Tab-separated table of C-alpha atoms in Angstrom:
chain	number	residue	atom	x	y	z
A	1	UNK	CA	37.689	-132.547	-6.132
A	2	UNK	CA	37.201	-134.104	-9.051
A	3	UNK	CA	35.040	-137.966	-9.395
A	4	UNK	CA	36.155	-140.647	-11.170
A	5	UNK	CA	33.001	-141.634	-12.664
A	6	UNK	CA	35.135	-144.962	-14.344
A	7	UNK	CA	34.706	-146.494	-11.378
A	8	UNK	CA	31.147	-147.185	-9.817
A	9	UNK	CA	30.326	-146.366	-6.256
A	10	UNK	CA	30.336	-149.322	-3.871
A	11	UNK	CA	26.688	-149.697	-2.614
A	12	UNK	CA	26.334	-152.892	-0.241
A	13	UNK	CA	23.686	-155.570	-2.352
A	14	UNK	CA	22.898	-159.183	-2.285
A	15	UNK	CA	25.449	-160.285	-4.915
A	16	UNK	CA	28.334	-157.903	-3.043
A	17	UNK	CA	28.034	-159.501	0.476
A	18	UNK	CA	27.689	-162.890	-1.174
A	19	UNK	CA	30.742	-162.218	-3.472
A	20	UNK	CA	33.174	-160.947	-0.445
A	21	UNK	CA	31.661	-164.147	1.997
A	22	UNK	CA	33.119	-166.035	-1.232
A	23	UNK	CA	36.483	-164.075	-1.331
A	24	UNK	CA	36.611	-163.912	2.289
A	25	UNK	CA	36.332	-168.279	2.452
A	26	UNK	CA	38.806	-168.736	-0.569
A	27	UNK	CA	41.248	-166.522	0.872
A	28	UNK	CA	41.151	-168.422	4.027
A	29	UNK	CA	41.509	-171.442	2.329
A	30	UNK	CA	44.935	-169.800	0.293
A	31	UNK	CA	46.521	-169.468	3.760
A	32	UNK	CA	45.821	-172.409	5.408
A	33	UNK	CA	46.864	-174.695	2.027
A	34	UNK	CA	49.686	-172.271	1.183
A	35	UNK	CA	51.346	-171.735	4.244
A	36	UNK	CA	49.772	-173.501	7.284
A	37	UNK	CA	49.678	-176.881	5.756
A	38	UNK	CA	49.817	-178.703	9.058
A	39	UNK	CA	47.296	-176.500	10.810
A	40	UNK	CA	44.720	-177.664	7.835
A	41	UNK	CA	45.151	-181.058	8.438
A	42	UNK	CA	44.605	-180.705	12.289
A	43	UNK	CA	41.162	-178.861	11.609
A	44	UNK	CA	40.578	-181.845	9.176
A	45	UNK	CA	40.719	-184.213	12.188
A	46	UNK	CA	44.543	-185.834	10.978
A	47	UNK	CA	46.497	-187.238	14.349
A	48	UNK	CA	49.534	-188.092	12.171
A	49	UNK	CA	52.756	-187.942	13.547
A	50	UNK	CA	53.356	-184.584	11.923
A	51	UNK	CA	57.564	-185.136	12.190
A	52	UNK	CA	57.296	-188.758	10.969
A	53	UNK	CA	55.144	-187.207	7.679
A	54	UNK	CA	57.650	-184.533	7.462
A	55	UNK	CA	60.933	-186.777	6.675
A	56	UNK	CA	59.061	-188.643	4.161
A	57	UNK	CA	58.845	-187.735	0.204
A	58	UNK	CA	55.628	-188.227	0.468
A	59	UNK	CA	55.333	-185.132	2.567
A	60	UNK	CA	57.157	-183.076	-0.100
A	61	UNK	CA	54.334	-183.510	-2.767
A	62	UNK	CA	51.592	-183.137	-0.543
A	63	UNK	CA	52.714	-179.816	0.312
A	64	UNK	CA	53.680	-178.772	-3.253
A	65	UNK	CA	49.937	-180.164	-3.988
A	66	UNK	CA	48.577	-178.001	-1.295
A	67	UNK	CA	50.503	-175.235	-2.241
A	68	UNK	CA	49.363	-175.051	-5.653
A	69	UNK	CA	45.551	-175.257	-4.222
A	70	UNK	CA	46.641	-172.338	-2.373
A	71	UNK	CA	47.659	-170.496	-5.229
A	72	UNK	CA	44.568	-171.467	-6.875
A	73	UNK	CA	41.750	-170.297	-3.660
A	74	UNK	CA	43.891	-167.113	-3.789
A	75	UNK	CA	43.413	-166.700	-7.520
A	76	UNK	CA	39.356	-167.277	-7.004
A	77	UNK	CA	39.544	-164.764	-4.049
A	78	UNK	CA	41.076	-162.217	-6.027
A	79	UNK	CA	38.315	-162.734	-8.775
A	80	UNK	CA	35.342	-162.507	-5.997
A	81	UNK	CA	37.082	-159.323	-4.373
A	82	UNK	CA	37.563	-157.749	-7.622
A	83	UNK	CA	34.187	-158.102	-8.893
A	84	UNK	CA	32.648	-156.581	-5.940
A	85	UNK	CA	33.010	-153.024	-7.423
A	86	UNK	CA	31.367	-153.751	-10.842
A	87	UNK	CA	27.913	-154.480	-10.272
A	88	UNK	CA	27.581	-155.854	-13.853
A	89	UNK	CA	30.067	-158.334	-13.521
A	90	UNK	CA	28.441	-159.909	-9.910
A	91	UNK	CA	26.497	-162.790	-11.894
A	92	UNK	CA	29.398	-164.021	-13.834
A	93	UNK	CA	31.272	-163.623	-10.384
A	94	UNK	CA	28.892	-165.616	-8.805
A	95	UNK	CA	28.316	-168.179	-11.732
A	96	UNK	CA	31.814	-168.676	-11.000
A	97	UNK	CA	31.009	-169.883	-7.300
A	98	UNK	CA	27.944	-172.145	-8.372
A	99	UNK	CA	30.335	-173.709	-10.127
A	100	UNK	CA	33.152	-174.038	-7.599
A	101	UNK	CA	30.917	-175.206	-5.277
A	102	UNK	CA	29.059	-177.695	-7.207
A	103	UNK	CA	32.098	-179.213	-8.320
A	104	UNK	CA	33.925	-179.271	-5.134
A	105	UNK	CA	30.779	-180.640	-2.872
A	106	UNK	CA	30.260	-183.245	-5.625
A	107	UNK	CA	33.950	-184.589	-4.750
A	108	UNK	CA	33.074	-184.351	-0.900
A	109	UNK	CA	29.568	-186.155	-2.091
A	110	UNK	CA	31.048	-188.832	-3.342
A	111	UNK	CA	33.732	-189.323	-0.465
A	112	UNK	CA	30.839	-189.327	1.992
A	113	UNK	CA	28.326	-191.896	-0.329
A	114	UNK	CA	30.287	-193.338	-3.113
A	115	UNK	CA	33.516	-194.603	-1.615
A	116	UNK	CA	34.456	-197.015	0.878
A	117	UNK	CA	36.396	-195.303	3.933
A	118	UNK	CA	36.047	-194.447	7.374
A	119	UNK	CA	33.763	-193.282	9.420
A	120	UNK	CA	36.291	-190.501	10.337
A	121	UNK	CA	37.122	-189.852	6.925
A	122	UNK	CA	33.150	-189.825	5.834
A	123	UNK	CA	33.027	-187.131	9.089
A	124	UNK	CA	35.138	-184.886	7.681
A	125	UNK	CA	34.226	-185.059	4.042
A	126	UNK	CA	30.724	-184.376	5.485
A	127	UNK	CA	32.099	-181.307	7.139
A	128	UNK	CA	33.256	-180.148	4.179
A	129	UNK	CA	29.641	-180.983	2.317
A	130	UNK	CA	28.181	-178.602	4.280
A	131	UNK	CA	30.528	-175.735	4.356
A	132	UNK	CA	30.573	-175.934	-0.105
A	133	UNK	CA	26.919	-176.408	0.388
A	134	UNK	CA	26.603	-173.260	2.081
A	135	UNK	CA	28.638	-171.498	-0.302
A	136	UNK	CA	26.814	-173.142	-2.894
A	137	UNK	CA	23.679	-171.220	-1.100
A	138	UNK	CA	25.258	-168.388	-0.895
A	139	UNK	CA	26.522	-167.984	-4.740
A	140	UNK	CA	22.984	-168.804	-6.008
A	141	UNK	CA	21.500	-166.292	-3.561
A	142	UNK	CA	23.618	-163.973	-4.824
A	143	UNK	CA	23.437	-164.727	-8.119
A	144	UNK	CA	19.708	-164.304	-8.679
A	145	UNK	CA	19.789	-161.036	-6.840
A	146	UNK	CA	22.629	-159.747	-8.551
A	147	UNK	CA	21.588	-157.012	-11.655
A	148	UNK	CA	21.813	-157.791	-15.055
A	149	UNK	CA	24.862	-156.781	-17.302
A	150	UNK	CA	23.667	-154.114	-19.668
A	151	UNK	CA	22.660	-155.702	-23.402
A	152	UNK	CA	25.497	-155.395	-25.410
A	153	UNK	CA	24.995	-153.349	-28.768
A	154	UNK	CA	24.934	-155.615	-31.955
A	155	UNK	CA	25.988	-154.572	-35.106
């Protein structure tokens, strides 16, 4: 039978793993804010009266909110799964979770040392530090192992 020779074998690297751990996390993340909103907020530590929330308005947005971060982690997971079988594309992949990471652990950063709230609240903001921080690991791990892209040809 005939190869397609478009399409580069998948060989397991660095970048790859650290690319689907990145997928595997954001797609994770698009379940439990798109469809198992009340599950999330149990794992965040949130003894709400779930029914009481429910019958408010308030409720209403906070799912549409979540949904739409949903949408969002399942966007980034597609991107990490897709890049996984073009080698050449694995550092702007990855640059792409540096700069998720960053950005989201600098928002739990500042809940746990820049804002005035509970010690519950600074628990679970820390949780969330170090699970972005160890993405953030992960994506510049993967990152500097990841090949180059070939030089472009200029004219």
């Amino acid at each position: 039978p005939a190869v397609d020779s478009a399409r580069p074998r998948r060989t397991m690297t660095v970048s790859g793993v650290a690319l689907g751990l990145n997928g595997g996390c954001c797609f994770a993340y698009a379940v439990l804010f798109g469809f198992m909103q009340t599950k999330l907020l149990e794992m965040y530590g949130v003894q709400a009266d779930i029914a009481q929330w429910k019958s408010s308005d308030a409720w209403d947005v906070m799912v549409q909110v979540m949904r739409i971060v949903g949408v969002f982690e399942f966007l980034l997971a597609f991107l990490y799964f897709h890049y996984i079988d073009f080698p050449d594309k694995h550092k702007v992949g990855l640059r792409l979770g540096v700069m998720q990471y960053t950005l989201l652990a600098l928002v739990s950063a500042y809940r746990v040392f820049g804002e005035e709230t509970s010690d519950k609240n600074k628990t679970v903001a820390m949780n969330s530090l170090i699970i972005q921080g160890v993405f953030l690991v992960i994506s510049v791990v993967g990152m500097t192992a990841a090949p180059s892209p070939p030089k472009r040809k200029t004219n």
